[in-house]
Coordinates of C-alpha atoms in Angstrom, one line a residue:
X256 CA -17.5 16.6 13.9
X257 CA -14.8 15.2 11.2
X258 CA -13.9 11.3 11.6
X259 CA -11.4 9.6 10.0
X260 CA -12.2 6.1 8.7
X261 CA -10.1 4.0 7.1
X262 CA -10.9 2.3 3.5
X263 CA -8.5 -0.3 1.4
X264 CA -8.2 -0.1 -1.9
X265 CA -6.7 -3.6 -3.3
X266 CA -3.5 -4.5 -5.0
X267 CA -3.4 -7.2 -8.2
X268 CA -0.1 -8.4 -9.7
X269 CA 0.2 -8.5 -13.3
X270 CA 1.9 -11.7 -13.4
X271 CA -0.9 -13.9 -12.3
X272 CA -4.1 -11.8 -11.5
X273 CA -3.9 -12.3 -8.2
X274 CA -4.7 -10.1 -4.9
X275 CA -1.5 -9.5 -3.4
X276 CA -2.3 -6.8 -0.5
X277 CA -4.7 -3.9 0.2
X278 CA -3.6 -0.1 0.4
X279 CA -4.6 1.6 3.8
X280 CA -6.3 4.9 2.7
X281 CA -7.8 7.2 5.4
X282 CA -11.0 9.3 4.5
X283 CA -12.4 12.1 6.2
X284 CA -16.2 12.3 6.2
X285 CA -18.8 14.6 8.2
X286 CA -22.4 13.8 9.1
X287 CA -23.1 15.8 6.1
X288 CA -21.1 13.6 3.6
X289 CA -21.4 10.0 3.8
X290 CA -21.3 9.0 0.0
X291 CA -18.4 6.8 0.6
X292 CA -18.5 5.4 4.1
X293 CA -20.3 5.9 6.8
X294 CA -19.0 8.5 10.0
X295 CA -16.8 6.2 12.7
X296 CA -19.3 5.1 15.2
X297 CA -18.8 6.1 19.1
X298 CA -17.9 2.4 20.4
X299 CA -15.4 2.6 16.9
X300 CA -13.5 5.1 18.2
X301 CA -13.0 3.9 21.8
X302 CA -12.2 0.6 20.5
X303 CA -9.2 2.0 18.5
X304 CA -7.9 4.3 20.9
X305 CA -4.1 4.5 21.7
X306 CA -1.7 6.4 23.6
X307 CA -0.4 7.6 20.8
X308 CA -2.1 10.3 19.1
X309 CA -0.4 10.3 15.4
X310 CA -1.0 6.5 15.2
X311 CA -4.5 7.2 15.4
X312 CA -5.3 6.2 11.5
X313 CA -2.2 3.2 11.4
X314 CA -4.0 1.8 14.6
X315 CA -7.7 1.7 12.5
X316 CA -5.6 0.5 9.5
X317 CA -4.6 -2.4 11.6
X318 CA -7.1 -3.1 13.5
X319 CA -9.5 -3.4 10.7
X320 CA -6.9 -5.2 8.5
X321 CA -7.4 -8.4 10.5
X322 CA -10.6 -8.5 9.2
X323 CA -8.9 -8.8 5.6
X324 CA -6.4 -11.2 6.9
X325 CA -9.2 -14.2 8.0
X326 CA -11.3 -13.8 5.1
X327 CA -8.6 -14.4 3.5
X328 CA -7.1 -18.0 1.9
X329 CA -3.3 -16.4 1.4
X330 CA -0.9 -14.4 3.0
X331 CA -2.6 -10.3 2.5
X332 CA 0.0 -7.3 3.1
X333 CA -1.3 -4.5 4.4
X334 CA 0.1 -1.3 3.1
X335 CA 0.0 2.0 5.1
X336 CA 1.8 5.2 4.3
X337 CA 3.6 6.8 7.4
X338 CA 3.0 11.0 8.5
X339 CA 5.8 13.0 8.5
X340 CA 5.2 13.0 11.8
X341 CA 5.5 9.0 12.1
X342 CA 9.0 8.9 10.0
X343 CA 10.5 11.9 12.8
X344 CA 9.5 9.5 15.4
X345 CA 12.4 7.9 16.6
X346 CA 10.3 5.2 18.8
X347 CA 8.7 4.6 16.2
X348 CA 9.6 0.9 15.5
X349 CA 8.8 0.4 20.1
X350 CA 5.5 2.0 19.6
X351 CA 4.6 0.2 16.5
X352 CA 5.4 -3.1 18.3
X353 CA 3.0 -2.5 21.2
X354 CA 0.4 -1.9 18.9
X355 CA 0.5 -4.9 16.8
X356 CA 1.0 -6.9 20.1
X357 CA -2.1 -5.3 21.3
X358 CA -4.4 -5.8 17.9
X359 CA -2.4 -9.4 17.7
X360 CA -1.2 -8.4 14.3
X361 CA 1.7 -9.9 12.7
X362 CA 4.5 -7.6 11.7
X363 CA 5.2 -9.3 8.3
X364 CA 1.8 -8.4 7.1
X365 CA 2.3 -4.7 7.2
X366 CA 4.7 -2.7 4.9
X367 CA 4.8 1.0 6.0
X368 CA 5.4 3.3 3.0
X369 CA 7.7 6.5 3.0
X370 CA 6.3 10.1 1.8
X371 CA 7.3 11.1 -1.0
X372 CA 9.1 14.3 0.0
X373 CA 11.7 11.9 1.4
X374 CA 12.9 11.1 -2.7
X375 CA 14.3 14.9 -2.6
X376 CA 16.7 14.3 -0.1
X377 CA 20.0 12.6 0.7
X378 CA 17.9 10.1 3.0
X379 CA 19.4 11.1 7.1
X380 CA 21.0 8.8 10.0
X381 CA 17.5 8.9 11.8
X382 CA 15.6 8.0 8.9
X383 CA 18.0 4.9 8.4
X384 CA 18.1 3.8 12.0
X385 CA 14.3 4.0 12.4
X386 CA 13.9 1.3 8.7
X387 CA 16.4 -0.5 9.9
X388 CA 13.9 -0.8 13.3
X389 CA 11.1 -1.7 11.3
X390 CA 13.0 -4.1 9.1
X391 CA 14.4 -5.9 12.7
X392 CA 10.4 -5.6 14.2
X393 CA 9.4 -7.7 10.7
X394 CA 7.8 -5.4 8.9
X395 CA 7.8 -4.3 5.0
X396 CA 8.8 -0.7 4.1
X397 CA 8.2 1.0 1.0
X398 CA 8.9 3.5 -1.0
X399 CA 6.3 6.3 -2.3
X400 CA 6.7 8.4 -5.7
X401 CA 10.2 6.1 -7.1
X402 CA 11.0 8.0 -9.9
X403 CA 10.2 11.6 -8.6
X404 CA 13.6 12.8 -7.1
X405 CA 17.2 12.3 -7.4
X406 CA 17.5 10.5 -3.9
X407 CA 15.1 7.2 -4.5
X408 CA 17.9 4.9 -5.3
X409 CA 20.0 6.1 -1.7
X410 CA 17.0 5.8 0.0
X411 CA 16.1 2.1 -1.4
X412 CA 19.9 0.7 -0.4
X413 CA 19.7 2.5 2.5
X414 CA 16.6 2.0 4.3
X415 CA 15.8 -1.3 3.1
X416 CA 13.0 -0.8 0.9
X417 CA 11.4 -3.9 -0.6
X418 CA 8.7 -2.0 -2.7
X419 CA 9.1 0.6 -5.2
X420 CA 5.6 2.7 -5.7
X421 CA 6.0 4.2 -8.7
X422 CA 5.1 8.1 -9.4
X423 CA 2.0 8.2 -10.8
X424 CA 3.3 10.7 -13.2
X425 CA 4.7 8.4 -14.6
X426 CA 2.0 5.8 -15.0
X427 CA -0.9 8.2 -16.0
X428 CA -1.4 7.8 -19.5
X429 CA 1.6 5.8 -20.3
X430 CA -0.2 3.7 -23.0
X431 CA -0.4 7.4 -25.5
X432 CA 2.8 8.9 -24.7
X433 CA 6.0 7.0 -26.0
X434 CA 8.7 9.3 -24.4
X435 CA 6.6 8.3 -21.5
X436 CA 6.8 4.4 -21.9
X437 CA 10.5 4.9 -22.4
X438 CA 11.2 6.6 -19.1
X439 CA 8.8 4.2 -17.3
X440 CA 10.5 0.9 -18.8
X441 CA 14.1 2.7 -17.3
X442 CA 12.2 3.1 -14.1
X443 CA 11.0 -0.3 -13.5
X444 CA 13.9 -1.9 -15.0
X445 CA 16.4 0.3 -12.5
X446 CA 14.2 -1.1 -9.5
X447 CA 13.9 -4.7 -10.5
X448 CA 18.2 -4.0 -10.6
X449 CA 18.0 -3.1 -6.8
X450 CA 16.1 -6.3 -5.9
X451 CA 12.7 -4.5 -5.3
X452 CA 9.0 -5.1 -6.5
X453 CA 7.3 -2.2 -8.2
X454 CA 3.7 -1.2 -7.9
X455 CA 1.7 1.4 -9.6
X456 CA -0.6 2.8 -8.0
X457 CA -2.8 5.0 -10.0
X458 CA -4.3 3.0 -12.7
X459 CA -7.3 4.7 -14.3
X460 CA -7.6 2.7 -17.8
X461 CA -7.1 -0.6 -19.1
X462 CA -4.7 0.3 -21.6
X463 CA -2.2 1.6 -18.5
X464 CA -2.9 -2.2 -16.8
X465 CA -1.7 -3.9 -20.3
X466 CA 1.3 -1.3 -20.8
X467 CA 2.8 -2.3 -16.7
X468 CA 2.0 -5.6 -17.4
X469 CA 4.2 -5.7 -20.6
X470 CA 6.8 -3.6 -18.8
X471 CA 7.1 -5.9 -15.8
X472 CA 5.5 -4.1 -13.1
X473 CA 4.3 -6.1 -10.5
X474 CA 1.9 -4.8 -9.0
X475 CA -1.0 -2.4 -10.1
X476 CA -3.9 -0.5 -8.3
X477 CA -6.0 2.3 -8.9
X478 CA -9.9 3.3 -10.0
X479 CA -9.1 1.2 -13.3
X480 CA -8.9 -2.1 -10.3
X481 CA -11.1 -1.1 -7.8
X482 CA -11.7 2.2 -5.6
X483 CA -11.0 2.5 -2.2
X484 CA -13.5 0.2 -0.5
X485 CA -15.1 0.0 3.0
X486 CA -13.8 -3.4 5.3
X487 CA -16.7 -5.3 4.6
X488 CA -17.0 -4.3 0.6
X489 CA -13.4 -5.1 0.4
X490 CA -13.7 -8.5 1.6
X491 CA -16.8 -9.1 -0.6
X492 CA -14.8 -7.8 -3.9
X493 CA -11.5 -10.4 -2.3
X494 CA -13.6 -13.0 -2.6
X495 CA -15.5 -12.2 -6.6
X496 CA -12.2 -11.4 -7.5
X497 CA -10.9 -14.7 -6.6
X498 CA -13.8 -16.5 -8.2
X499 CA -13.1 -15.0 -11.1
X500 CA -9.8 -16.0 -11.6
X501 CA -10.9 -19.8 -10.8
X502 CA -13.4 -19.7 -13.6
X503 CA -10.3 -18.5 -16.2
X504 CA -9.3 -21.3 -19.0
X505 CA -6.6 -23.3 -18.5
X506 CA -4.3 -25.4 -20.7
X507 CA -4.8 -28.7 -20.1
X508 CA -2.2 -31.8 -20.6
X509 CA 1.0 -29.2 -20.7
X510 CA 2.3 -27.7 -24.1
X511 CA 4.5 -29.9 -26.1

């Protein structure tokens, strides 16, 4: 039997090192495959039950992002990308209120991010009515693959999108290709115009991380970070992480 689990791969800003939210990523594993996680236990799956059968993995995203949220000293957004099926819902924004007031999860640590797709097309009335939900309910939304279609700009002054996720594309690379660097400094530059924060989220290389970071991104994640972890490795590598940066020299008595 397939489960679904859920694992969280964190988010760094470039501007000060720090953790700044974790990326919900659901994994399928069988009883034959278990490199990465193990399967979903009996009393796991009963415990994240709900009504709603597509909000099967945003329930276990949730549930398991409290977890994050206590170990943690400061505020931690949790990131989750929305189905197709999710974004056509047009209770949406109702059902995802019962379920953070069942899991006692606060809506402004969640940011819901929209498919891709959605950057091809002129974005529709039901598409702005259910952001405009989830911006009233206090959550986040985002915006997956800016910079892959003609529509990304309608979609951010339309649907109230506060994050930009940039196309990976884009960011693959970026440090060997100059036509590349040039087109991603337009892109980040054209979303820091419409008053959003930009991540990238498939950094493989250390040379991509200095790149953003000169370019102004604000956000990074990928392999070249950390891989997607399970709950309890996640909090363990919040924790080094923020040792680390603790331990980092400091300039002492100000510049003058």
């Amino acid at each position: 039997m397939q489960h679904a689990r859920t694992l969280f791969r964190p988010q760094i800003s470039t501007h000060s090192g720090m953790i700044t939210g974790f990326s919900a990523v659901p994994a399928c594993h069988t009883s034959m495959n278990t490199d990465m996680a193990a399967p979903v236990s009996t009393s796991e799956i009963a415990e994240d039950e709900t009504p709603f059968s597509h909000f099967s993995n945003l329930t276990q995203a949730l549930h398991r992002a409290k977890t994050l949220q206590r170990a943690s000293h400061f505020p931690i957004i949790i990131t989750c990308s929305l189905s197709t099926e999710q974004v056509d819902d047009a209770q949406l924004a109702a059902k995802l209120e019962w379920e953070l007031d069942r899991l006692d999860v606060k809506p402004g640590t969640l940011r819901l991010a929209l498919p891709q797709y959605l950057c091809q097309h002129t974005p529709s009335h039901s598409l702005i009515s259910t952001c405009r939900d989830l911006r009233t309910l206090g959550c986040g939304i985002a915006l997956n693959g800016f910079g892959s279609g003609p529509h990304c700009v309608e979609i951010i002054q339309k649907c109230g999108v506060d994050l930009a996720i940039i196309d990976p594309s884009l960011t693959n690379d970026v440090d060997k290709h100059p036509n590349r660097r040039r087109i991603l400094s337009a892109v980040v530059a054209m979303a820091h115009d419409l008053g959003v924060e930009t991540l990238a989220c498939d950094i493989r290389t250390a040379g991509e991380h200095s790149l953003l970071s000169q370019l102004g991104c604000d956000h990074v994640q990928g392999d070249g970070i950390a891989p997607p972890m399970q709950i309890h490795e996640a909090t363990t590598w919040m924790h080094t992480h923020s040792q680390k940066l603790t331990r980092l020299p400091s300039v002492v008595g100000g510049i003058r």
